[in-house]
PDB file of C-alpha atoms in Angstrom:
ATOM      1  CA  UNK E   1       0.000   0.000   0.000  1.00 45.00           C
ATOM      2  CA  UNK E   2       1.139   3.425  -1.072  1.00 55.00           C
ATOM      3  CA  UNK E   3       2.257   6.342   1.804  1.00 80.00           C
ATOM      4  CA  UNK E   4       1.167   8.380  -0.991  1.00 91.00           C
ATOM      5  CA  UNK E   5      -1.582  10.601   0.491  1.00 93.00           C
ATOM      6  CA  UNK E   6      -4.847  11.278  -2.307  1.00 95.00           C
ATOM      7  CA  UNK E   7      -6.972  14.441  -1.777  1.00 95.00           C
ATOM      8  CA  UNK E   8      -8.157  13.563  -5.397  1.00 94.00           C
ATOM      9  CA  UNK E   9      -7.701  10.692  -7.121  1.00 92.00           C
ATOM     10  CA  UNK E  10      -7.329   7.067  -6.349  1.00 90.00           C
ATOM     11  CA  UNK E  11      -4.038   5.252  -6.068  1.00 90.00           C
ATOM     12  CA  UNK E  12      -4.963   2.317  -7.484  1.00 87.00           C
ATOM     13  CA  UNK E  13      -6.378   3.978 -10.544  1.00 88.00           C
ATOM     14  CA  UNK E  14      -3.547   6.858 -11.000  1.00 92.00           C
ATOM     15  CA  UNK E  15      -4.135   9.396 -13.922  1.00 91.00           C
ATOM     16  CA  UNK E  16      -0.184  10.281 -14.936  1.00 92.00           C
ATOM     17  CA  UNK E  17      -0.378  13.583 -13.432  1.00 95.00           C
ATOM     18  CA  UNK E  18      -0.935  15.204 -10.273  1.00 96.00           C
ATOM     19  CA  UNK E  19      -0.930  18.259  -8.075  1.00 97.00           C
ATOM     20  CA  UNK E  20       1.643  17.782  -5.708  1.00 97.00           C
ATOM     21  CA  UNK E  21       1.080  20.439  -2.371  1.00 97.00           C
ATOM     22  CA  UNK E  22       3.273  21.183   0.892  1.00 96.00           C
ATOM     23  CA  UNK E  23       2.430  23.238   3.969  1.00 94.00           C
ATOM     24  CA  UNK E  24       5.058  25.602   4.790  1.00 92.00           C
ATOM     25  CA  UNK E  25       4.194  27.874   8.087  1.00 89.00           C
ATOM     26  CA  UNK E  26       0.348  27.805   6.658  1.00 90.00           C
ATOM     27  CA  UNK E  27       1.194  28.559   3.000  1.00 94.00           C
ATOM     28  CA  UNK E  28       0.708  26.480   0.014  1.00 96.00           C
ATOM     29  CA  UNK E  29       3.706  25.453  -1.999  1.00 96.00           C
ATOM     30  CA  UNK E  30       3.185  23.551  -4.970  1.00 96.00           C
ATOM     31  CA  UNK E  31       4.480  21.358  -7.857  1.00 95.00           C
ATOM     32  CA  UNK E  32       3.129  19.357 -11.011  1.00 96.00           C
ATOM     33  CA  UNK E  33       4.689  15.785 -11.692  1.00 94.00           C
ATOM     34  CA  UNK E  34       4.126  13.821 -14.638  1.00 93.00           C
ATOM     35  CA  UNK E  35       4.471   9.717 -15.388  1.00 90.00           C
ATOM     36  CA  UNK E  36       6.812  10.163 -18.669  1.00 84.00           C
ATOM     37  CA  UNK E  37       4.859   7.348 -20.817  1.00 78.00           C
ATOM     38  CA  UNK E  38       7.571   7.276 -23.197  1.00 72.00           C
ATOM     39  CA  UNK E  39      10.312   4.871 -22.504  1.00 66.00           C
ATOM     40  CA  UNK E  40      13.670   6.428 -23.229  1.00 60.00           C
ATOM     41  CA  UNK E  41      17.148   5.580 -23.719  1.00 56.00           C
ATOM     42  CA  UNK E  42      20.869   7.293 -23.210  1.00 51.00           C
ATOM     43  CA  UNK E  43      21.763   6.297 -26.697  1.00 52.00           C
ATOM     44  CA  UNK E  44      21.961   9.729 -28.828  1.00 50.00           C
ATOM     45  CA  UNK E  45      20.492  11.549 -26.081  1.00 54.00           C
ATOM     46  CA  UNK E  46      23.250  14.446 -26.959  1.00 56.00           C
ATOM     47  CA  UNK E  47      21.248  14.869 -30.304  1.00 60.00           C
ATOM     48  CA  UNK E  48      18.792  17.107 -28.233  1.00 60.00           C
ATOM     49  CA  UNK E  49      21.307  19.639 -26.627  1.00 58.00           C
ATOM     50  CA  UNK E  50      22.068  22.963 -28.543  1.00 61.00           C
ATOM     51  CA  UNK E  51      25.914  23.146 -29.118  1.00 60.00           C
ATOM     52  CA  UNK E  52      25.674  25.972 -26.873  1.00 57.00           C
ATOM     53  CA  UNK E  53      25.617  23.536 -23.614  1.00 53.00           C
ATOM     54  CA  UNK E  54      26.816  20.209 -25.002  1.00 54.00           C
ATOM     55  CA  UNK E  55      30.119  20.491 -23.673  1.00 56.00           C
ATOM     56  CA  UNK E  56      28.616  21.777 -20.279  1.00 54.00           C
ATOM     57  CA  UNK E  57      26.931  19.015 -19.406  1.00 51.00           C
ATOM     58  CA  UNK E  58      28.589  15.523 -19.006  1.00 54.00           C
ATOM     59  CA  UNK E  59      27.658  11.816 -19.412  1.00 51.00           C
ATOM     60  CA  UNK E  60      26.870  11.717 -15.779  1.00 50.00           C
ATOM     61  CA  UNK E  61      24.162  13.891 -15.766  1.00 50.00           C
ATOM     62  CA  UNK E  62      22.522  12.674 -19.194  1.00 49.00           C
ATOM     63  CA  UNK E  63      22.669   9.482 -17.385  1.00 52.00           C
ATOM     64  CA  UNK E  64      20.900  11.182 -14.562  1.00 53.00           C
ATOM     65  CA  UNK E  65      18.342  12.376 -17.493  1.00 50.00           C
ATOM     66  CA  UNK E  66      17.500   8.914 -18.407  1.00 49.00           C
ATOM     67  CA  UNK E  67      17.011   7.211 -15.200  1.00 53.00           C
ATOM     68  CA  UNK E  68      14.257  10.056 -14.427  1.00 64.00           C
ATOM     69  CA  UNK E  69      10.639   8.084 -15.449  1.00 76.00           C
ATOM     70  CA  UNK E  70       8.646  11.433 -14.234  1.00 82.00           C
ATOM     71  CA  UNK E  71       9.083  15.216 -14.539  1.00 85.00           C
ATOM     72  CA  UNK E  72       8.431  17.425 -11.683  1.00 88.00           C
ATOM     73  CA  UNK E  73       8.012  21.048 -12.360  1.00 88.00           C
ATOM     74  CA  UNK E  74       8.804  22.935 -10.775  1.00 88.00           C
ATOM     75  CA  UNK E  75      11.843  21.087  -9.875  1.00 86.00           C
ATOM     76  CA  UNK E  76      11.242  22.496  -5.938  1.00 89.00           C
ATOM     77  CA  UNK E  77       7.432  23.564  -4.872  1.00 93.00           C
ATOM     78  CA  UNK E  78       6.683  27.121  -5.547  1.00 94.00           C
ATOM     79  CA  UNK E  79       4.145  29.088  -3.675  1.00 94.00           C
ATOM     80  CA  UNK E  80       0.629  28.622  -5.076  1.00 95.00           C
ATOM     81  CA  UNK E  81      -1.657  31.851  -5.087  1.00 92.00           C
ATOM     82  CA  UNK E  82      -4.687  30.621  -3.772  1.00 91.00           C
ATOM     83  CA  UNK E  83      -6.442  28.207  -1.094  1.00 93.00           C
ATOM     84  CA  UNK E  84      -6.604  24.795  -1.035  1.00 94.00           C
ATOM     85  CA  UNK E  85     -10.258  25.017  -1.993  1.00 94.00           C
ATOM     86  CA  UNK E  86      -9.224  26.604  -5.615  1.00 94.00           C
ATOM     87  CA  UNK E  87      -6.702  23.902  -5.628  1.00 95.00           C
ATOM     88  CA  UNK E  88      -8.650  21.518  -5.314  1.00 95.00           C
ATOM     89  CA  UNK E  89     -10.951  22.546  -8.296  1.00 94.00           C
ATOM     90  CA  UNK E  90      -8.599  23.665 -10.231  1.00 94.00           C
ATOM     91  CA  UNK E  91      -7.383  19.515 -10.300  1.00 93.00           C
ATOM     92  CA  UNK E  92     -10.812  19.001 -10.847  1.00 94.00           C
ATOM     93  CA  UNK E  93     -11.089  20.620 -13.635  1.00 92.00           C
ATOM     94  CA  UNK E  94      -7.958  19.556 -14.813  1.00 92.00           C
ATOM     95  CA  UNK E  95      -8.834  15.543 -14.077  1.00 92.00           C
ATOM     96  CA  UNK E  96      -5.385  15.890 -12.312  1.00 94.00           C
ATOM     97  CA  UNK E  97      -4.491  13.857  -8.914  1.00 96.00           C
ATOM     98  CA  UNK E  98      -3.930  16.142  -6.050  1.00 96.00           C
ATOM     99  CA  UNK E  99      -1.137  14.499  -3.297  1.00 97.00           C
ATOM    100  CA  UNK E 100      -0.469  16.167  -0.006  1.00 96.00           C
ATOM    101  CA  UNK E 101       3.136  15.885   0.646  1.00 94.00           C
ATOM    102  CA  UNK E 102       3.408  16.979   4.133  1.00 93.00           C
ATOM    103  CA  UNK E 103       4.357  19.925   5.587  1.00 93.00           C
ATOM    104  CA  UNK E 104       8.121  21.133   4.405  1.00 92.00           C
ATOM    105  CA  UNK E 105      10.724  24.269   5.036  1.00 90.00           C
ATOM    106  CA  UNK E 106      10.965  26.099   2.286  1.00 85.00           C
ATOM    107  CA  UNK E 107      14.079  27.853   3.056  1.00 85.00           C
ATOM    108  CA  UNK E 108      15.289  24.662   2.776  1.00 87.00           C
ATOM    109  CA  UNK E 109      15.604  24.133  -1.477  1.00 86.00           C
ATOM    110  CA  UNK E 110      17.256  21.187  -1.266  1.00 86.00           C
ATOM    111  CA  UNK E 111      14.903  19.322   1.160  1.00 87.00           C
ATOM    112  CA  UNK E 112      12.220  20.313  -0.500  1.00 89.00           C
ATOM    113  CA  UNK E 113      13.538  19.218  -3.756  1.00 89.00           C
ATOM    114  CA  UNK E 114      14.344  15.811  -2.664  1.00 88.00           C
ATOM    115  CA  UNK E 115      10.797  15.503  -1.314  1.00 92.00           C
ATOM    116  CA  UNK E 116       9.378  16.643  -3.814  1.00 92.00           C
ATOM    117  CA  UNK E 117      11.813  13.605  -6.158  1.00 89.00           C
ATOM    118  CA  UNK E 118      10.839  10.836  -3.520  1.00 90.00           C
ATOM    119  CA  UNK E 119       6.925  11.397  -4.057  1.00 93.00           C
ATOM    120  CA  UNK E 120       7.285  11.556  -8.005  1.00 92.00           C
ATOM    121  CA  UNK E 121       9.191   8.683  -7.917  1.00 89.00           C
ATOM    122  CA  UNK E 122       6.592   6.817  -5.559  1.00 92.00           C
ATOM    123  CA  UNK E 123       3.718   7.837  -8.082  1.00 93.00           C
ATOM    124  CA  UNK E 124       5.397   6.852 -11.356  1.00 91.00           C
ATOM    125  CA  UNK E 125       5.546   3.349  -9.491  1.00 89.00           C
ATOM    126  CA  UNK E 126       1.975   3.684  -8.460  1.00 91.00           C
ATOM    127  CA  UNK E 127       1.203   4.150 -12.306  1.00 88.00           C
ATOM    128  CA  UNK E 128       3.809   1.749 -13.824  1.00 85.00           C
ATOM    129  CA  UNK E 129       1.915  -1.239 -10.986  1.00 84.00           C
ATOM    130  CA  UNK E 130      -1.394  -0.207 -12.452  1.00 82.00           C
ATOM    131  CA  UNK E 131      -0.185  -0.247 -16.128  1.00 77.00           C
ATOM    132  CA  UNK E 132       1.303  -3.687 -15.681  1.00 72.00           C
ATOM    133  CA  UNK E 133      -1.692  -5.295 -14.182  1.00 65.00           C
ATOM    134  CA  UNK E 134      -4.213  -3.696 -16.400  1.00 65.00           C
ATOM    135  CA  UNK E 135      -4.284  -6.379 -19.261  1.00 53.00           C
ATOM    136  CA  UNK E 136      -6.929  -4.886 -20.909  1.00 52.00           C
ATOM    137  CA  UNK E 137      -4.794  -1.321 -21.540  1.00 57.00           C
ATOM    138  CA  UNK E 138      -2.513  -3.227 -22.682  1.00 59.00           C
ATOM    139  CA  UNK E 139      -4.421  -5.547 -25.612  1.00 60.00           C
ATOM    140  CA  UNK E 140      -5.574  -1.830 -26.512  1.00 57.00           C
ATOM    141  CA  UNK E 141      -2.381  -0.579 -26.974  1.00 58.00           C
ATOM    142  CA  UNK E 142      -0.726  -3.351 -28.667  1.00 59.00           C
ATOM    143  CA  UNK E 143      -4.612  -3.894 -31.211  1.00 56.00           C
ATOM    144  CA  UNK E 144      -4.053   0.041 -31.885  1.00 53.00           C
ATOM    145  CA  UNK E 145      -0.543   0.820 -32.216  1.00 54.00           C
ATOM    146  CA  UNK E 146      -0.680   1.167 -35.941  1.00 52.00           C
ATOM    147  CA  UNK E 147      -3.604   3.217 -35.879  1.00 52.00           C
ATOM    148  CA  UNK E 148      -2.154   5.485 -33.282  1.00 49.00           C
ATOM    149  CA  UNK E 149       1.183   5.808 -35.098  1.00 56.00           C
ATOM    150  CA  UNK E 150      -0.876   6.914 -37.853  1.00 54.00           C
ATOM    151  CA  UNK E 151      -2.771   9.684 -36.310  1.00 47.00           C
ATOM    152  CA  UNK E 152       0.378  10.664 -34.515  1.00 53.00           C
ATOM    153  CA  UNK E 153       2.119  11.453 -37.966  1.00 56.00           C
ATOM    154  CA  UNK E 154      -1.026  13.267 -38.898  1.00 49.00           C
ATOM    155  CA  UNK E 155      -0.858  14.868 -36.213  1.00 47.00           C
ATOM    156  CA  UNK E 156       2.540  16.814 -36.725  1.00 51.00           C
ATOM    157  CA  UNK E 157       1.412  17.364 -40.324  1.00 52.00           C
ATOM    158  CA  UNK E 158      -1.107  19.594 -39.345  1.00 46.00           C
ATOM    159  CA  UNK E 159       0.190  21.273 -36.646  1.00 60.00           C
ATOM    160  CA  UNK E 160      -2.760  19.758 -34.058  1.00 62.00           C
ATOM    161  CA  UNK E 161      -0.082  18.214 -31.751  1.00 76.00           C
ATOM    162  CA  UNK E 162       1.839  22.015 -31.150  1.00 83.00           C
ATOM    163  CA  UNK E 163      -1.517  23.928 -31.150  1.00 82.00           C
ATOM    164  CA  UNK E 164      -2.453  22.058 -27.486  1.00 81.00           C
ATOM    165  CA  UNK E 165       1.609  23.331 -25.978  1.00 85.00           C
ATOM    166  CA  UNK E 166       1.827  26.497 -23.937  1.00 89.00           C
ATOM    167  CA  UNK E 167       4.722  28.774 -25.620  1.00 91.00           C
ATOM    168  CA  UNK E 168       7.102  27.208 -22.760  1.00 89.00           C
ATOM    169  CA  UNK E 169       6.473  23.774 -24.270  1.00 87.00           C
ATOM    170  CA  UNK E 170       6.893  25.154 -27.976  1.00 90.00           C
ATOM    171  CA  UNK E 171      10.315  26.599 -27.448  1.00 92.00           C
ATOM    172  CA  UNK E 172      11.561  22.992 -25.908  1.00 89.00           C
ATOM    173  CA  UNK E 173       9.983  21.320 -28.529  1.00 88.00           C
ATOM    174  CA  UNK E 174      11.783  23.791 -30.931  1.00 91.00           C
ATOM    175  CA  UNK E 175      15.232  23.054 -29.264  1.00 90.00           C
ATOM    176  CA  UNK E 176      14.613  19.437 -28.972  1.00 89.00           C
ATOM    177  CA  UNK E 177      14.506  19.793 -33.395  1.00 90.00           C
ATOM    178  CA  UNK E 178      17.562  22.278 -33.428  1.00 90.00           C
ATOM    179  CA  UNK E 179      18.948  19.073 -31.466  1.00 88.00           C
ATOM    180  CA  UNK E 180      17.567  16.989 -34.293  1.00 89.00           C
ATOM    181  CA  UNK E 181      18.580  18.750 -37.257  1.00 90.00           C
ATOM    182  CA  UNK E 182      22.563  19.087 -36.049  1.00 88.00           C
ATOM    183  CA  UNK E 183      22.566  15.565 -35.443  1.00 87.00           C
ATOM    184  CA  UNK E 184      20.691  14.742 -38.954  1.00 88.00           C
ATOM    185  CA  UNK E 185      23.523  16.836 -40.305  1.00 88.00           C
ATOM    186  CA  UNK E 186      26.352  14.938 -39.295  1.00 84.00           C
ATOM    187  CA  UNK E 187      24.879  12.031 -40.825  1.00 84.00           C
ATOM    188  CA  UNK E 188      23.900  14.172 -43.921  1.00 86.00           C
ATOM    189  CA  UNK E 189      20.173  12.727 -43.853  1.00 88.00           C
ATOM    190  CA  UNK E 190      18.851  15.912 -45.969  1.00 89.00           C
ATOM    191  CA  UNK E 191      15.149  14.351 -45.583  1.00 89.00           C
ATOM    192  CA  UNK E 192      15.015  14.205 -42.147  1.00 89.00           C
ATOM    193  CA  UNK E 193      16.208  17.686 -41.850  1.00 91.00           C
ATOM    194  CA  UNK E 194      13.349  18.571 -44.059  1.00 90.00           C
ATOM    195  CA  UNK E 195      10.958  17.252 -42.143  1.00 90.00           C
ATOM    196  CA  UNK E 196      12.318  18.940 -39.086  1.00 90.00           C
ATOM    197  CA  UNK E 197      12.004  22.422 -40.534  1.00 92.00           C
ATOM    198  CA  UNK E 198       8.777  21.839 -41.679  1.00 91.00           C
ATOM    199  CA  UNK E 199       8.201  21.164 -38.037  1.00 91.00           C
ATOM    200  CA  UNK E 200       9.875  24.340 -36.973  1.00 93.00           C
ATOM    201  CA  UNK E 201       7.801  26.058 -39.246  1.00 93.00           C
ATOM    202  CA  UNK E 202       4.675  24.507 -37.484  1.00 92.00           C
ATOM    203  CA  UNK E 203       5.737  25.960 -34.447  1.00 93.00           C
ATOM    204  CA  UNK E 204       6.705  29.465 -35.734  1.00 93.00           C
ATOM    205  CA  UNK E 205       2.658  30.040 -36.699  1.00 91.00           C
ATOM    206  CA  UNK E 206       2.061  29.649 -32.741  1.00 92.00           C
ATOM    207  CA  UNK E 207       4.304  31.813 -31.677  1.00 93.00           C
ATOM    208  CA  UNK E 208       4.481  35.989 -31.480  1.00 93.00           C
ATOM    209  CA  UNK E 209       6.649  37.177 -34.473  1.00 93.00           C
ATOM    210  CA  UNK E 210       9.528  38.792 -31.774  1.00 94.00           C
ATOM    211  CA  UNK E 211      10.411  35.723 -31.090  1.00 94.00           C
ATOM    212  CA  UNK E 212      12.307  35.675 -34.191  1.00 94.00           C
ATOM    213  CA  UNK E 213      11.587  31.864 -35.703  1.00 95.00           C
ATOM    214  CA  UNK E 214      12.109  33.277 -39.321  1.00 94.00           C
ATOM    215  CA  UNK E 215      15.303  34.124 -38.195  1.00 94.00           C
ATOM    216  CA  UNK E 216      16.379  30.675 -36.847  1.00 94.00           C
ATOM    217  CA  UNK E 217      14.786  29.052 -39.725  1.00 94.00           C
ATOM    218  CA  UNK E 218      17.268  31.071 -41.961  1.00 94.00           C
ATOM    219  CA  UNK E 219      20.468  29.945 -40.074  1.00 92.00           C
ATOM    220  CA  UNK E 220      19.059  26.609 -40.441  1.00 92.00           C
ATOM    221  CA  UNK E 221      19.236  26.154 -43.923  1.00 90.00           C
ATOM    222  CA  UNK E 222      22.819  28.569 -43.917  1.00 87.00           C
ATOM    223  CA  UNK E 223      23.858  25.468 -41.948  1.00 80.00           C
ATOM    224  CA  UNK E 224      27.411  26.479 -40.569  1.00 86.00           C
ATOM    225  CA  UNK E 225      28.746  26.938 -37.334  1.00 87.00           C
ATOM    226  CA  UNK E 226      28.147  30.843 -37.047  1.00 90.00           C
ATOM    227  CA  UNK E 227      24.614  30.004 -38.059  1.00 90.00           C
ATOM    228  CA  UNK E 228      24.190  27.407 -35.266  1.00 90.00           C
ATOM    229  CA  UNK E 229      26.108  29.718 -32.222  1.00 91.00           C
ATOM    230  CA  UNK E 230      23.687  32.374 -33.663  1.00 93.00           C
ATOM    231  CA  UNK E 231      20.672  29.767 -33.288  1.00 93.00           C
ATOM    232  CA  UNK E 232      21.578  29.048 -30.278  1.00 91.00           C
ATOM    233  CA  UNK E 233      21.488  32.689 -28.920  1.00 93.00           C
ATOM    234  CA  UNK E 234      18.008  32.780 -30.689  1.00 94.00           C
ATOM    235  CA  UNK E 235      16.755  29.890 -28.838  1.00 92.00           C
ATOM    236  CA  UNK E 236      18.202  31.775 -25.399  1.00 92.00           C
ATOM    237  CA  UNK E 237      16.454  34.711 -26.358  1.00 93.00           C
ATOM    238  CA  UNK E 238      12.880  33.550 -27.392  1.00 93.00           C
ATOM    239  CA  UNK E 239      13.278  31.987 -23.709  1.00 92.00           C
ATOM    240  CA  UNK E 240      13.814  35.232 -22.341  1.00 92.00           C
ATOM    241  CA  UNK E 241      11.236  37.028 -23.708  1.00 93.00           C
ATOM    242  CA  UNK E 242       8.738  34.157 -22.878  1.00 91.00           C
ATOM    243  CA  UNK E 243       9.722  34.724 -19.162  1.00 91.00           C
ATOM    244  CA  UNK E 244       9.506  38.460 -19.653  1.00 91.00           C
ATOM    245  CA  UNK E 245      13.528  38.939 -18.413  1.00 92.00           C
ATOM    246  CA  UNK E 246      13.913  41.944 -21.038  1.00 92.00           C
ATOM    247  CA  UNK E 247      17.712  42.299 -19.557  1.00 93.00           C
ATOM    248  CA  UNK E 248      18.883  39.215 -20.699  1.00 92.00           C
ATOM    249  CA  UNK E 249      16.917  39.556 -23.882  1.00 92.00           C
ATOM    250  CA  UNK E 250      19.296  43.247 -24.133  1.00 94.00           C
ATOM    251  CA  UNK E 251      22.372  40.925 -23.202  1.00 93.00           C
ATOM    252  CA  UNK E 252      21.439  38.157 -26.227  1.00 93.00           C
ATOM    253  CA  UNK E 253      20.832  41.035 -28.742  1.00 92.00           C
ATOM    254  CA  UNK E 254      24.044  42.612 -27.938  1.00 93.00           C
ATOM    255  CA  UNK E 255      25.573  39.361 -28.465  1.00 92.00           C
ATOM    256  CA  UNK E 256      23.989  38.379 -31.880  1.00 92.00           C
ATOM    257  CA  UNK E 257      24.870  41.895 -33.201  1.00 91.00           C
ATOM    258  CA  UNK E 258      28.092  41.798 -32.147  1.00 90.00           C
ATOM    259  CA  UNK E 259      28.446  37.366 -33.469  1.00 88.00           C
ATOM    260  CA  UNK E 260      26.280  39.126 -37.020  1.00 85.00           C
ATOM    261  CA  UNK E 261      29.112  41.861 -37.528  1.00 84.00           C
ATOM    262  CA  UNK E 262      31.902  39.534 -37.556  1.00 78.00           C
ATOM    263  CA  UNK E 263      33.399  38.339 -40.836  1.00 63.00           C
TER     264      UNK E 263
END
């Protein structure tokens, strides 16, 4: 039986989401975790970082990235601006799972981090238990794989799948491709990179012209390495301007002039 404690929700039954919420001196902190359904491994993984960190970030912590079967964001609870009443509808709404996790410090990050870890961890294993014993999801999955593929691919031809992400999402789906596309390039697989922009493309329709898609789109197709340092800049700065930090968006357009008036 599960310590896990349900407000909403039943463990036996999980959803693949929840409300996570702490009590810290009477105020609500709060975080969102997510059962990744999508098995992943390390192979390639470095295909999906911009050039721009790759050689910040070693093999130990991609292995780190691998291991994770859930996402908790944020990675430490933030303070929630309401009661727990409008919590609790708002997860009703949602059809999300609220969990109480107990009551933490909150000047504590790193506590509260690794508390927050422990109880994504305990639900992904709540939902992997009720995916293995649920025979009957599984003879659906397996009788409708092809049909699901299917609607999956239609599904980035139209656009349908990027119209449901919040700008957030877009711009790590969009560096996820850049990711893509450099590896397709070392492997010269011109098609794939096609389909990629296309893609990219998709995205830039969703997205408020500032953010300057056109632009990365271009240095796509110059396909050198000024074009990818000043993609990478791009990427920082359409970032920046989604969380509304107009200094660093200064900082990245004094960079890209000064990277643009090179020779």
């Amino acid at each position: 039986m599960t310590d896990l404690k349900f407000i909403i929700g039943d463990p036996s039954n999980p959803n693949g989401h929840a409300m996570v919420y702490f009590d810290s001196d009477g105020i609500i902190y709060a975080a969102y975790v997510i059962d990744l359904p999508i098995k992943m491994t390390a192979e390639d993984i470095s295909k999906y970082v911009p050039p721009i960190y790759s050689e910040q970030i070693d093999q130990l912590e991609i292995d780190k990235m691998m291991s994770k079967k859930n996402l908790a964001y944020p990675p430490g609870p933030e303070k929630y601006d309401g009661d727990l009443i409008s919590l609790k509808k708002l997860c009703t709404i949602r059809k999300d799972d609220l969990l109480y996790g107990g009551t933490i410090e909150i000047s504590n990050a790193i506590n509260s981090m690794s508390k927050l870890n422990q109880i994504a961890d305990e639900y992904s294993e709540l939902c992997k238990i009720f995916f293995d014993e649920n025979l009957i999801l599984k003879e659906i999955f397996n009788e409708s794989s092809n049909d699901l593929n299917e609607t999956n691919n239609k599904n980035i031809k139209d656009g349908s799948t990027y119209s449901i992400m919040n700008e957030a999402n877009l711009l790590t789906e969009l560096t996820k491709i850049i990711g893509e596309i450099d590896y397709a390039e070392t492997n010269n697989e011109k098609e794939t990179i096609r389909i990629q922009v296309e893609k990219i493309k998709a995205i830039k329709d969703l997205l408020p012209t500032n953010r300057k898609i056109d632009e990365i789109i271009f240095h796509v197709n110059e396909s050198n390495e000024k074009s990818k340092e000043i993609i990478s800049i791009l990427l920082l700065r359409a970032f920046s301007l989604s969380n509304e930090d107009y200094i660093k968006v200064q900082e990245l357009e004094n960079m890209l002039n000064s990277l643009k008036s090179e020779n």
